[in-house]
């Protein structure tokens, strides 16, 4: 099985100025992906909200698809932060 955490370079092995730049770039990337992802999610949620009254199952299918996209972005934050599950 491929371990994605071993592919990413370990930030602690870099000199301090490069670590600071790396952390700042990661924060900027997280903010930009949030700005990029949340507004379209909200717009689509408001657009498909009337379906909830007529086609409840279809609404929840669309909502699940949109929410899984947001979870994919959050999981990419975890991978770039080199978080590992202990389980």
mmCIF file of C-alpha atoms in Angstrom:
data_model
loop_
_atom_site.group_PDB
_atom_site.id
_atom_site.type_symbol
_atom_site.label_atom_id
_atom_site.label_comp_id
_atom_site.label_asym_id
_atom_site.label_seq_id
_atom_site.Cartn_x
_atom_site.Cartn_y
_atom_site.Cartn_z
ATOM 1 C CA UNK A 1 0.000 0.000 0.000
ATOM 2 C CA UNK A 2 1.275 3.465 -0.916
ATOM 3 C CA UNK A 3 1.973 5.706 2.046
ATOM 4 C CA UNK A 4 1.423 9.302 0.921
ATOM 5 C CA UNK A 5 3.039 10.669 4.057
ATOM 6 C CA UNK A 6 6.454 9.329 3.061
ATOM 7 C CA UNK A 7 6.243 11.026 -0.344
ATOM 8 C CA UNK A 8 5.939 14.509 1.139
ATOM 9 C CA UNK A 9 9.166 16.139 2.329
ATOM 10 C CA UNK A 10 9.474 16.537 6.059
ATOM 11 C CA UNK A 11 9.322 20.207 6.920
ATOM 12 C CA UNK A 12 11.431 19.850 10.059
ATOM 13 C CA UNK A 13 14.509 18.941 8.002
ATOM 14 C CA UNK A 14 14.560 22.381 6.347
ATOM 15 C CA UNK A 15 16.238 25.530 7.712
ATOM 16 C CA UNK A 16 14.005 27.835 9.760
ATOM 17 C CA UNK A 17 13.371 30.510 7.075
ATOM 18 C CA UNK A 18 12.194 27.850 4.623
ATOM 19 C CA UNK A 19 9.950 26.292 7.273
ATOM 20 C CA UNK A 20 8.339 29.665 7.967
ATOM 21 C CA UNK A 21 7.806 30.266 4.246
ATOM 22 C CA UNK A 22 6.351 26.771 3.884
ATOM 23 C CA UNK A 23 3.934 27.294 6.760
ATOM 24 C CA UNK A 24 2.862 30.681 5.417
ATOM 25 C CA UNK A 25 2.278 29.222 1.952
ATOM 26 C CA UNK A 26 0.202 26.421 3.455
ATOM 27 C CA UNK A 27 -1.932 28.941 5.374
ATOM 28 C CA UNK A 28 -2.431 31.016 2.216
ATOM 29 C CA UNK A 29 -3.364 27.862 0.299
ATOM 30 C CA UNK A 30 -5.891 26.851 2.962
ATOM 31 C CA UNK A 31 -7.499 30.308 2.952
ATOM 32 C CA UNK A 32 -7.674 30.411 -0.850
ATOM 33 C CA UNK A 33 -9.231 26.957 -1.106
ATOM 34 C CA UNK A 34 -11.780 27.964 1.528
ATOM 35 C CA UNK A 35 -12.654 31.123 -0.387
ATOM 36 C CA UNK A 36 -12.836 29.061 -3.567
ATOM 37 C CA UNK A 37 -14.991 26.250 -2.156
ATOM 38 C CA UNK A 38 -17.487 27.708 0.331
ATOM 39 C CA UNK A 39 -19.327 30.284 -1.852
ATOM 40 C CA UNK A 40 -20.139 27.835 -4.684
ATOM 41 C CA UNK A 41 -21.273 25.287 -2.097
ATOM 42 C CA UNK A 42 -23.640 27.828 -0.539
ATOM 43 C CA UNK A 43 -24.964 28.985 -3.924
ATOM 44 C CA UNK A 44 -25.680 25.428 -5.035
ATOM 45 C CA UNK A 45 -27.276 24.625 -1.689
ATOM 46 C CA UNK A 46 -29.638 27.582 -2.013
ATOM 47 C CA UNK A 47 -30.416 26.717 -5.646
ATOM 48 C CA UNK A 48 -31.339 23.110 -4.926
ATOM 49 C CA UNK A 49 -33.137 23.858 -1.648
ATOM 50 C CA UNK A 50 -36.616 23.922 -3.299
ATOM 51 C CA UNK A 51 -36.037 20.308 -4.381
ATOM 52 C CA UNK A 52 -36.192 19.381 -0.716
ATOM 53 C CA UNK A 53 -39.949 19.926 -0.702
ATOM 54 C CA UNK A 54 -40.673 17.854 -3.810
ATOM 55 C CA UNK A 55 -37.812 15.379 -4.319
ATOM 56 C CA UNK A 56 -36.330 14.747 -0.894
ATOM 57 C CA UNK A 57 -34.151 11.783 -1.892
ATOM 58 C CA UNK A 58 -32.741 13.626 -4.899
ATOM 59 C CA UNK A 59 -31.987 16.673 -2.736
ATOM 60 C CA UNK A 60 -30.016 14.597 -0.231
ATOM 61 C CA UNK A 61 -28.134 12.892 -3.040
ATOM 62 C CA UNK A 62 -27.011 16.287 -4.403
ATOM 63 C CA UNK A 63 -26.254 17.569 -0.903
ATOM 64 C CA UNK A 64 -24.117 14.509 -0.184
ATOM 65 C CA UNK A 65 -22.182 15.017 -3.411
ATOM 66 C CA UNK A 66 -21.508 18.687 -2.617
ATOM 67 C CA UNK A 67 -20.540 17.952 0.976
ATOM 68 C CA UNK A 68 -18.145 15.202 -0.080
ATOM 69 C CA UNK A 69 -16.337 17.808 -2.189
ATOM 70 C CA UNK A 70 -15.861 19.985 0.885
ATOM 71 C CA UNK A 71 -14.581 17.000 2.840
ATOM 72 C CA UNK A 72 -12.074 16.291 0.068
ATOM 73 C CA UNK A 73 -10.659 19.788 0.491
ATOM 74 C CA UNK A 74 -10.367 19.333 4.252
ATOM 75 C CA UNK A 75 -8.636 15.993 3.786
ATOM 76 C CA UNK A 76 -6.131 17.656 1.462
ATOM 77 C CA UNK A 77 -5.331 20.061 4.304
ATOM 78 C CA UNK A 78 -4.613 17.087 6.546
ATOM 79 C CA UNK A 79 -2.333 15.459 3.988
ATOM 80 C CA UNK A 80 -0.302 18.634 3.458
ATOM 81 C CA UNK A 81 -0.025 19.021 7.232
ATOM 82 C CA UNK A 82 1.359 15.465 7.429
ATOM 83 C CA UNK A 83 -1.208 14.377 9.997
ATOM 84 C CA UNK A 84 -1.326 10.644 10.516
ATOM 85 C CA UNK A 85 -4.011 8.586 12.153
ATOM 86 C CA UNK A 86 -2.898 6.426 15.059
ATOM 87 C CA UNK A 87 -5.514 3.801 14.224
#
